[in-house]
XYZ file of C-alpha atoms in Angstrom:
714
model
C 60.057 93.797 90.693
C 59.078 91.474 93.582
C 59.759 92.359 97.181
C 62.981 91.124 98.668
C 62.267 88.578 101.454
C 65.621 88.951 103.240
C 65.721 91.105 106.368
C 68.750 93.067 107.540
C 69.973 93.789 111.054
C 72.305 96.583 112.145
C 75.358 95.452 114.109
C 75.048 96.227 117.801
C 78.773 96.853 118.347
C 78.969 99.868 116.021
C 79.757 103.260 117.556
C 77.540 106.189 116.487
C 78.410 109.844 116.957
C 76.948 113.052 115.583
C 79.409 115.686 114.348
C 79.323 118.964 112.453
C 80.519 119.090 108.855
C 79.872 121.666 106.141
C 77.555 123.711 108.326
C 75.276 120.785 109.127
C 75.138 117.815 111.453
C 76.022 114.365 110.152
C 76.517 110.964 111.723
C 79.778 109.027 111.920
C 79.544 105.270 112.396
C 82.720 103.533 113.535
C 83.385 99.842 112.938
C 85.622 98.903 115.904
C 86.703 95.607 114.341
C 88.534 97.066 111.346
C 88.663 100.715 112.496
C 86.679 102.010 109.528
C 84.491 105.108 109.585
C 81.308 105.814 107.608
C 79.390 109.064 107.256
C 75.644 109.497 106.942
C 73.158 112.337 106.828
C 70.353 112.457 109.408
C 67.954 110.748 106.987
C 70.495 108.090 105.985
C 71.347 107.359 109.611
C 67.662 107.101 110.470
C 67.215 104.717 107.527
C 70.186 102.659 108.754
C 68.606 102.428 112.214
C 65.492 100.912 110.614
C 67.509 97.718 110.039
C 66.265 95.971 113.201
C 66.072 92.489 111.704
C 62.261 92.395 111.907
C 61.189 94.560 108.968
C 60.782 92.952 105.579
C 62.333 94.667 102.603
C 58.923 96.029 101.569
C 58.349 97.546 105.006
C 61.923 98.836 105.054
C 61.441 100.578 101.694
C 58.183 102.183 102.758
C 59.548 103.424 106.100
C 62.754 104.685 104.434
C 60.811 106.562 101.753
C 58.846 108.413 104.448
C 62.106 109.730 105.906
C 62.974 111.562 102.657
C 59.618 113.169 101.916
C 58.904 115.264 99.870
C 61.769 113.661 97.838
C 61.025 110.361 96.164
C 63.135 107.416 97.275
C 62.747 104.345 95.079
C 63.037 100.729 96.326
C 66.046 100.401 94.016
C 67.858 103.179 95.910
C 66.983 101.568 99.255
C 68.322 98.256 97.992
C 71.565 99.909 96.825
C 71.969 101.671 100.174
C 71.671 98.510 102.254
C 73.735 96.534 99.754
C 76.521 99.062 100.342
C 76.028 98.845 104.109
C 76.236 95.049 103.909
C 79.386 95.231 101.775
C 80.982 97.513 104.369
C 80.053 95.086 107.154
C 77.581 97.395 108.935
C 74.556 95.106 108.665
C 73.971 91.350 108.649
C 71.309 89.564 106.665
C 69.137 86.711 107.810
C 71.226 84.324 105.732
C 74.529 85.299 107.392
C 75.427 84.770 111.032
C 78.233 87.326 110.919
C 78.550 90.547 108.950
C 80.397 90.559 105.666
C 83.722 92.177 106.526
C 84.649 92.888 102.944
C 86.697 95.822 104.111
C 89.398 93.923 105.940
C 92.899 95.037 106.740
C 94.189 97.340 104.054
C 97.859 97.030 104.963
C 98.705 95.349 101.651
C 96.073 96.949 99.430
C 98.465 99.575 98.057
C 101.890 98.159 97.044
C 103.357 101.684 97.084
C 102.386 102.210 100.750
C 102.683 98.974 102.748
C 101.948 99.246 106.465
C 103.476 96.848 108.949
C 101.578 96.059 112.166
C 102.162 98.803 114.715
C 101.762 99.388 118.450
C 99.265 101.233 120.632
C 100.926 104.575 121.510
C 98.356 105.688 124.107
C 100.651 105.382 127.141
C 103.591 107.034 125.390
C 101.440 109.926 124.185
C 100.047 110.376 127.695
C 103.572 111.131 128.890
C 103.800 113.827 126.208
C 100.490 115.396 127.193
C 102.159 118.477 128.687
C 104.184 118.999 125.505
C 101.039 118.585 123.398
C 99.126 121.160 125.408
C 102.037 123.577 125.172
C 102.685 123.212 121.435
C 99.039 123.394 120.404
C 98.140 126.303 122.643
C 97.120 129.657 121.183
C 100.376 131.455 122.197
C 102.518 128.676 120.699
C 100.543 128.644 117.454
C 100.917 132.445 117.283
C 104.701 132.173 117.680
C 104.849 129.454 115.016
C 102.796 131.539 112.579
C 105.079 134.537 113.192
C 108.208 132.452 112.616
C 106.834 130.973 109.391
C 105.867 134.390 108.018
C 109.293 135.800 108.933
C 110.985 132.825 107.256
C 108.968 133.313 104.067
C 109.875 137.008 103.936
C 113.544 136.140 104.551
C 113.621 133.688 101.650
C 111.884 136.195 99.357
C 114.406 138.920 100.147
C 117.338 136.499 99.712
C 115.893 134.542 96.815
C 118.984 134.506 94.574
C 121.189 133.225 97.394
C 118.558 130.644 98.374
C 118.185 129.338 94.811
C 121.963 129.042 94.423
C 122.318 127.161 97.725
C 119.495 124.786 96.810
C 121.168 123.945 93.492
C 124.514 123.385 95.198
C 123.106 121.245 98.028
C 121.057 119.155 95.597
C 124.132 118.149 93.608
C 126.596 117.253 96.347
C 127.844 113.686 96.320
C 126.948 113.001 99.957
C 123.586 114.764 99.748
C 121.723 111.437 99.469
C 122.744 110.576 103.013
C 121.807 114.038 104.240
C 118.501 113.908 102.364
C 117.619 110.496 103.812
C 118.370 111.672 107.361
C 116.399 114.884 106.888
C 113.370 113.137 105.403
C 113.426 110.424 108.066
C 113.658 112.894 110.950
C 111.039 115.299 109.604
C 108.555 112.539 108.769
C 108.856 111.105 112.283
C 108.167 114.579 113.643
C 105.301 114.968 111.153
C 103.560 111.771 112.281
C 104.124 112.424 115.989
C 102.531 115.855 115.544
C 99.403 114.187 114.116
C 99.281 111.767 117.050
C 99.840 114.449 119.701
C 97.208 116.757 118.202
C 94.706 113.906 118.010
C 95.303 112.985 121.654
C 95.180 116.594 122.802
C 91.835 117.309 121.112
C 90.094 114.298 122.628
C 90.422 111.553 120.027
C 92.629 108.467 120.144
C 95.672 107.548 118.039
C 95.060 103.828 117.683
C 98.346 102.738 116.133
C 101.901 103.858 115.336
C 104.170 101.743 113.165
C 106.476 101.508 110.183
C 105.366 101.663 106.569
C 107.220 101.340 103.277
C 106.357 104.371 101.157
C 107.576 103.618 97.602
C 110.035 101.203 99.214
C 111.357 103.792 101.700
C 110.742 102.975 105.395
C 109.003 105.728 107.352
C 106.695 106.205 110.322
C 102.893 106.225 110.177
C 100.206 106.872 112.776
C 96.515 106.018 112.560
C 94.520 109.082 113.636
C 91.339 108.129 111.792
C 89.554 108.354 115.159
C 89.673 112.131 114.592
C 86.488 111.606 112.516
C 84.715 111.226 115.886
C 85.613 114.806 116.888
C 82.504 116.965 116.851
C 83.942 120.227 115.449
C 85.472 120.700 111.965
C 88.299 122.920 113.234
C 89.504 120.128 115.508
C 89.629 117.626 112.670
C 91.348 120.183 110.416
C 93.952 120.853 113.120
C 94.688 117.117 113.448
C 95.097 116.846 109.660
C 97.280 119.965 109.483
C 99.408 119.214 112.570
C 102.079 117.380 110.586
C 102.483 120.211 108.082
C 102.523 122.772 110.903
C 105.347 120.841 112.572
C 107.349 120.673 109.334
C 106.809 124.366 108.585
C 108.041 125.157 112.103
C 111.202 123.136 111.468
C 111.637 124.923 108.125
C 111.349 128.309 109.866
C 114.034 127.388 112.438
C 116.244 126.039 109.621
C 115.838 129.362 107.797
C 117.251 131.227 110.803
C 120.193 128.803 110.940
C 120.704 129.119 107.162
C 121.043 132.890 107.410
C 123.623 132.579 110.183
C 125.629 129.658 108.743
C 128.679 129.981 106.519
C 129.076 128.077 103.262
C 129.640 124.408 104.019
C 127.890 121.208 105.118
C 125.809 122.959 107.806
C 124.404 125.411 105.263
C 123.626 122.514 102.907
C 121.729 120.718 105.676
C 119.779 123.875 106.532
C 118.693 124.531 102.960
C 117.779 120.857 102.495
C 115.588 120.984 105.612
C 113.981 124.201 104.336
C 113.015 122.615 101.021
C 111.881 119.259 102.414
C 109.838 120.794 105.246
C 108.180 123.528 103.191
C 107.972 123.047 99.445
C 107.785 119.250 99.405
C 105.348 118.992 102.322
C 102.996 121.531 100.741
C 103.220 119.934 97.287
C 102.658 116.378 98.531
C 101.027 116.432 101.970
C 99.110 119.614 101.249
C 97.910 118.506 97.804
C 94.217 117.469 98.050
C 94.414 115.317 94.898
C 96.100 112.495 96.870
C 94.682 111.052 100.094
C 97.100 112.839 102.397
C 96.687 115.747 104.799
C 95.441 118.251 102.220
C 92.708 115.860 101.080
C 91.259 115.493 104.582
C 91.511 119.235 105.204
C 89.581 119.946 101.986
C 87.048 117.259 102.868
C 86.346 118.949 106.208
C 86.372 122.487 104.806
C 83.693 121.727 102.203
C 81.875 119.323 104.514
C 82.091 116.277 102.258
C 83.502 113.131 103.924
C 84.551 110.276 101.638
C 85.235 112.864 98.947
C 87.345 110.600 96.757
C 84.934 107.660 96.705
C 81.937 109.949 96.130
C 83.781 111.664 93.288
C 84.628 108.334 91.645
C 81.033 107.163 92.085
C 79.700 110.373 90.529
C 82.059 110.107 87.565
C 81.363 106.423 86.911
C 77.597 106.833 87.305
C 77.486 109.815 84.944
C 79.670 107.961 82.449
C 77.572 104.780 82.513
C 74.353 106.783 82.401
C 75.586 108.587 79.292
C 76.791 105.410 77.579
C 74.120 102.916 78.574
C 71.206 105.229 79.190
C 70.839 103.912 82.730
C 68.245 105.779 84.774
C 69.847 108.535 86.805
C 69.036 108.816 90.463
C 69.026 112.180 92.146
C 72.055 114.279 91.388
C 75.203 112.268 91.201
C 73.365 109.120 91.983
C 74.137 109.188 95.697
C 71.318 109.633 98.173
C 73.099 112.422 100.039
C 74.770 114.309 97.136
C 72.692 117.197 95.694
C 72.606 117.574 91.936
C 74.666 120.780 91.940
C 77.614 118.873 93.534
C 77.947 116.550 90.565
C 80.079 118.787 88.328
C 82.535 119.517 91.141
C 82.782 115.847 92.106
C 83.390 114.772 88.516
C 86.029 117.479 88.087
C 87.757 116.340 91.289
C 87.715 112.710 90.110
C 89.297 113.623 86.765
C 91.938 115.905 88.321
C 92.934 113.369 90.991
C 93.086 110.592 88.388
C 95.417 112.609 86.165
C 97.597 113.613 89.112
C 97.903 110.038 90.407
C 98.828 108.864 86.920
C 101.594 111.478 86.721
C 102.914 110.578 90.175
C 102.976 106.843 89.423
C 104.606 107.498 86.044
C 107.374 109.593 87.609
C 107.988 106.938 90.268
C 108.078 104.189 87.633
C 110.473 106.123 85.366
C 112.776 106.951 88.282
C 112.898 103.311 89.350
C 113.440 102.221 85.745
C 116.424 104.559 85.320
C 117.905 103.262 88.579
C 117.343 99.652 87.456
C 118.944 100.443 84.109
C 122.187 101.449 85.796
C 122.168 98.183 87.768
C 121.411 95.839 84.893
C 117.825 94.670 85.455
C 115.844 97.275 83.542
C 114.140 94.600 81.396
C 112.585 92.977 84.454
C 111.362 96.307 85.818
C 109.940 97.270 82.427
C 108.083 93.963 82.121
C 106.610 94.184 85.626
C 105.653 97.845 85.151
C 104.075 97.124 81.783
C 102.035 94.252 83.193
C 100.888 96.255 86.230
C 100.039 99.355 84.180
C 98.178 97.362 81.520
C 96.179 95.539 84.190
C 95.240 98.764 86.005
C 94.229 100.620 82.821
C 92.400 97.614 81.365
C 90.530 97.022 84.602
C 89.424 100.653 84.750
C 88.257 100.684 81.131
C 86.414 97.392 81.676
C 84.504 98.810 84.649
C 83.610 101.968 82.746
C 82.336 100.127 79.667
C 80.573 97.274 81.464
C 76.793 97.527 81.295
C 75.360 98.135 84.790
C 72.810 95.646 86.057
C 70.114 98.299 86.515
C 70.529 99.713 82.972
C 67.816 99.283 80.387
C 68.256 96.648 77.703
C 70.555 98.001 75.005
C 68.819 99.549 72.016
C 70.036 101.132 68.830
C 70.972 104.490 70.313
C 72.648 102.865 73.319
C 74.650 100.572 71.066
C 75.794 103.592 69.051
C 76.929 105.280 72.282
C 78.818 102.185 73.396
C 80.427 101.853 69.991
C 81.362 105.538 69.959
C 82.839 105.341 73.467
C 84.771 102.211 72.577
C 86.059 103.873 69.406
C 87.104 106.995 71.297
C 88.857 104.871 73.943
C 90.625 102.884 71.214
C 91.644 106.076 69.397
C 92.968 107.640 72.599
C 94.858 104.441 73.355
C 96.422 104.426 69.880
C 97.384 108.091 70.238
C 98.835 107.469 73.696
C 100.992 104.529 72.602
C 102.140 106.072 69.296
C 102.758 109.676 70.373
C 106.525 110.405 70.425
C 107.807 111.184 73.897
C 111.217 112.515 74.949
C 113.771 109.801 75.561
C 117.245 109.680 77.018
C 120.051 107.191 77.556
C 121.872 107.158 80.877
C 125.355 105.665 81.176
C 128.520 106.108 83.198
C 131.301 108.392 81.970
C 134.805 109.436 82.973
C 136.390 112.792 82.160
C 139.686 113.441 80.404
C 141.408 116.571 79.050
C 140.365 117.775 75.633
C 142.889 116.996 72.859
C 144.318 114.314 75.121
C 147.507 112.546 73.964
C 148.490 109.430 75.842
C 152.205 108.904 76.591
C 152.933 105.159 76.592
C 156.147 103.198 77.230
C 157.388 101.786 73.899
C 160.456 99.997 75.328
C 160.771 98.631 78.897
C 163.067 100.284 81.374
C 163.506 101.867 84.785
C 162.242 105.375 85.486
C 165.144 107.820 85.664
C 163.196 111.046 85.280
C 159.537 112.103 84.887
C 157.714 115.409 84.951
C 155.476 116.118 87.917
C 151.716 115.871 87.706
C 150.274 119.178 86.478
C 153.479 120.281 84.748
C 153.105 122.277 81.532
C 154.898 120.753 78.529
C 155.526 121.841 74.951
C 156.254 119.875 71.780
C 159.490 117.863 71.972
C 159.801 118.361 75.741
C 160.973 115.251 77.601
C 158.094 113.858 79.693
C 159.908 110.835 81.080
C 163.163 108.987 80.485
C 163.876 105.332 81.181
C 167.108 103.416 81.478
C 167.994 99.787 80.737
C 171.245 98.557 82.273
C 171.658 95.695 79.796
C 171.157 98.002 76.812
C 173.551 100.565 78.297
C 176.249 97.925 78.836
C 175.758 96.672 75.304
C 176.149 100.198 73.952
C 179.338 100.715 75.927
C 180.754 97.490 74.543
C 179.838 98.399 70.973
C 181.164 101.940 71.393
C 184.469 100.561 72.781
C 184.719 98.159 69.856
C 184.029 101.079 67.472
C 186.790 103.126 69.081
C 189.191 100.208 68.697
C 188.298 99.813 65.002
C 188.740 103.550 64.417
C 192.246 103.428 66.020
C 193.115 100.327 64.032
C 191.913 101.935 60.787
C 193.947 105.078 61.481
C 197.119 102.991 62.059
C 196.604 101.008 58.883
C 196.167 104.184 56.873
C 199.431 105.563 58.312
C 201.397 102.414 57.325
C 199.884 101.726 53.928
C 202.735 103.538 52.116
C 205.440 101.296 53.595
C 203.427 98.150 54.380
C 201.604 96.373 51.563
C 199.719 94.213 54.123
C 198.352 97.274 55.884
C 196.949 98.601 52.632
C 195.200 95.296 51.982
C 193.610 95.233 55.486
C 192.048 98.683 55.226
C 188.849 97.677 53.285
C 188.044 94.865 55.731
C 188.619 97.105 58.750
C 186.485 99.935 57.243
C 183.669 97.431 56.589
C 183.800 96.225 60.188
C 183.720 99.846 61.378
C 180.653 100.589 59.242
C 178.838 97.565 60.626
C 179.743 98.576 64.159
C 178.480 102.118 63.562
C 175.215 100.680 62.263
C 174.907 98.555 65.406
C 175.613 101.615 67.523
C 173.022 103.633 65.602
C 170.433 100.895 66.098
C 171.043 100.668 69.817
C 170.982 104.470 70.119
C 167.583 104.482 68.454
C 166.490 101.719 70.831
C 167.725 103.726 73.793
C 166.051 106.859 72.425
C 162.713 105.002 72.543
C 163.079 105.133 76.309
C 163.043 108.919 76.170
C 159.348 109.857 76.044
C 158.606 113.253 74.511
C 155.466 115.311 74.088
C 154.350 116.273 70.626
C 151.579 118.672 71.784
C 151.152 121.642 74.089
C 149.344 120.887 77.311
C 149.491 119.758 80.919
C 150.657 116.354 82.155
C 147.914 114.434 83.957
C 148.634 111.127 85.699
C 146.879 107.903 84.637
C 144.740 105.803 86.960
C 146.384 105.143 90.299
C 147.469 101.577 90.907
C 147.015 100.239 94.425
C 149.059 97.045 94.025
C 152.541 96.497 92.625
C 152.504 96.043 88.841
C 155.950 94.410 88.497
C 156.812 90.750 89.158
C 159.064 89.991 92.101
C 161.947 88.894 89.878
C 162.216 92.330 88.231
C 164.375 95.051 89.804
C 161.666 97.057 91.518
C 157.885 97.159 91.574
C 155.732 100.266 91.624
C 152.282 101.504 92.572
C 150.477 104.817 92.399
C 151.367 106.480 89.080
C 154.606 106.573 87.068
C 154.828 110.320 87.702
C 155.147 109.868 91.466
C 158.609 110.741 92.774
C 158.534 107.607 94.927
C 158.569 105.483 91.768
C 161.924 106.696 90.456
C 163.947 103.617 89.525
C 160.842 101.426 89.160
C 160.549 99.092 86.170
C 157.929 99.988 83.536
C 156.877 97.422 80.950
C 156.107 98.110 77.327
C 152.562 99.508 76.906
C 152.410 101.113 80.357
C 150.678 104.492 80.294
C 152.904 107.133 81.860
C 150.605 110.136 81.615
C 148.136 112.037 79.445
C 148.973 115.394 77.874
C 145.933 117.584 77.296
C 144.180 120.906 77.754
C 144.576 122.437 81.196
C 140.964 123.696 81.440
C 138.660 122.106 78.870
C 137.364 118.580 79.339
C 135.793 115.721 77.419
C 133.827 112.839 78.894
C 134.199 109.288 77.629
C 130.862 107.541 78.101
C 130.551 103.745 78.066
C 127.367 102.595 76.329
C 125.813 99.152 76.251
C 125.174 97.542 72.880
C 121.458 98.363 73.123
C 122.037 102.026 73.972
C 124.777 102.790 71.442
C 122.285 102.154 68.625
C 120.279 105.195 69.788
C 123.178 107.632 70.124
C 124.040 110.030 67.280
C 126.763 112.636 66.806
C 125.540 116.072 67.837
C 123.053 114.899 70.486
C 122.981 116.902 73.702
C 124.183 115.408 76.984
C 123.987 116.356 80.662
C 126.504 115.186 83.255
C 125.350 114.746 86.842
C 128.323 116.119 88.731
C 128.667 116.419 92.480
C 128.963 120.000 93.753
C 127.411 121.348 90.549
C 123.773 122.368 89.996
C 121.831 119.762 88.054
C 121.876 120.583 84.353
C 124.844 122.956 84.573
C 127.406 120.542 83.085
C 126.329 120.028 79.476
C 127.904 118.956 76.215
C 127.308 117.127 72.948
C 128.413 113.897 71.297
C 131.404 114.300 68.950
C 132.584 110.703 68.394
C 131.066 107.219 68.607
C 133.155 104.058 68.487
C 132.193 101.410 65.946
C 133.730 98.534 67.902
C 133.623 97.602 71.602
C 136.186 99.011 73.995
C 139.142 96.702 74.562
C 139.484 97.705 78.180
C 137.216 99.266 80.821
C 138.870 101.653 83.316
C 139.369 99.897 86.623
C 137.877 102.843 88.502
C 134.530 102.360 86.724
C 134.423 98.683 87.638
C 135.492 99.341 91.222
C 132.796 102.031 91.594
C 130.121 99.497 90.637
C 128.867 101.695 87.790
C 129.731 99.012 85.217
C 128.908 95.397 85.956
C 131.279 92.785 84.551
C 128.413 90.519 83.495
C 128.811 87.925 80.770
C 126.564 86.663 78.006
C 127.298 83.189 76.607
C 130.685 83.217 78.400
C 131.620 86.473 76.635
C 132.005 89.769 78.534
C 129.219 92.250 77.885
C 130.520 94.749 75.289
C 130.626 98.474 75.953
C 131.093 101.130 73.290
C 132.840 104.432 73.877
C 131.397 107.781 72.866
C 133.013 111.161 73.389
C 131.131 114.085 74.914
C 132.618 117.511 74.306
C 131.814 119.342 77.559
C 130.814 122.989 77.294
C 132.873 125.677 79.005
C 132.709 125.482 82.797
C 133.356 128.421 85.153
C 135.154 125.997 87.493
C 137.413 123.437 85.826
C 136.270 119.839 86.127
C 138.775 117.324 87.519
C 140.326 114.704 85.248
C 139.199 111.074 85.669
C 136.012 112.185 87.405
C 133.203 109.597 87.253
C 129.710 110.917 86.520
C 126.421 109.682 85.114
C 125.801 111.050 81.617
C 122.261 111.529 80.336
C 122.151 111.715 76.528
C 119.011 113.099 74.890
C 118.315 110.702 72.040
C 115.526 110.787 69.455
C 111.965 110.800 70.791
C 110.070 107.530 70.590
C 106.553 106.345 71.285
C 105.625 103.778 73.878
C 104.878 101.316 71.065
C 108.371 101.764 69.605
C 109.958 101.248 73.003
C 107.830 98.176 73.629
C 108.849 96.632 70.276
C 112.500 97.369 70.968
C 112.293 95.881 74.456
C 110.552 92.756 73.136
C 113.143 92.249 70.377
C 115.999 92.644 72.876
C 114.414 90.435 75.535
C 113.229 87.640 73.246
């Protein structure tokens, strides 16, 4: 290898500071242009300072090697070190007039966490200096720790009540609004606590602004200047300040929860308790994602840039194993001892698995939401493309031969082939392994054994049972009248009475009057015809008397908000036919008067799209997401599936926005009904309640789902 003629020069505007980390002193170099921070050991920092722009690469390698004696430092390692420094914009080469700022603004680098430009909060935080000193003083921290411990003991001793309240609060219809307000308020407090702690301990919060975390707007603050603090405990306190603030709020909410009665206030308290304790510890306190817990762990073990060093260790070990590339000391990093390698690789694998799970859950949640709103295909296509690109890019980097690796030989080629085969096999297993699957659709409840009472002949309401009335077979549910039919019956009945009188007179005179005897057959025939007419009209009138043929309770149909009768008819109506205010209103043929069904037990009629109904089978389990009920407590199973589309969709489902009246080729999108027999409920479910139904259908692999999506989309 020939010596490299290019010289390198360290930027003069960089800020250098020595801090303690992991029981030893290290150097932090701050790039003030992009507010990035880099960590170096004493030897690495001394090697960086050798870049004065006058030394040739050969001189630089020799001087750098002397810094690491008795360890051997190869020219290749020196070249890699300064190549990394150049990539990070710390040094400039002779051929460049300005440093390579490859690490520019990272506001848009992560689509799940997009930061908008913020403001400098220095003046505002200065006004809160007294509050900062008070809250982060030793007495205040002691009080907070005492409150948190007391809150934990309170929850443990009242665990059954706490678990029940959590389940109830999580299922309330308006809980989304409460949850959004709670999360927004606590996250603002969380970020302000970071900023105040950073300012109080001597560092600077450089920016506060708004970010979109998985599409949800929230506050962020840039306290990366805490890396310039000299003591680990100070940096740990800055990282933990947000969680301390949330735990304090959770402790206060616990006190309020104990004192509050059942109701909205108790729901808010228990929501705050969960969000500010469990969720903040699981997410912010988890070191596998680059949040508070990650930086705390990094300072505790004295290993800055833990994630990047772990990824580097994993990739270097992988490529060394596959390609037989020469291994540098330990994990391949100048400052990582060999005994750190196993821990770094383990951390890289664990964080990779955890991130994959988190992204998968987010993607599935968004997909289910998109499915209810009619654009699931688009979300699936975008997610598939993004996931395939990310996985393919990672596999490509792992299997690409590094530039410093030896030329491939037989054994190396076998390793590459084996690795490729294993990757292909794992990919095949991943895409063909059956995974649980469910179908989510909107449903509306009705009484079990429901019998609909429908008007068979038009008329005006004379009588109707009240909503909730108990009826038995043959009981009159409603009776209608028709003035024209009544007048016609009176006329026919009068004519019948006249014929009967005439027939009686003829029969009395037939012995003395030959004409009377001859008129009797004709009169009797007319009377028979009149009786038949009267019988027909009586049957017609009887159709206006609506009777129940089952035992049950009368439930009203959907409420009508606008009059359902034309202006020319006697009287319009709205509400339901059972309402007392609608007595005398005109009901047309086919109008539903009520539903007779079980007083306690309920069914749910679920409306499935044409794609989903193909997956549903009789006997499959279903879960209804019902407000005021713990998630998973309202269960049932499929008992019936319609073979043809529903003729009519309930207006309440369309008005709620749960079913979109979209059209395909000028034809309304078909929906198929399926009946869910709901299991016994301690508290009776209301009739005509709208709820999302999740049906557990047969498991399917990713490949099967992809084929089905492609066939439906194309």
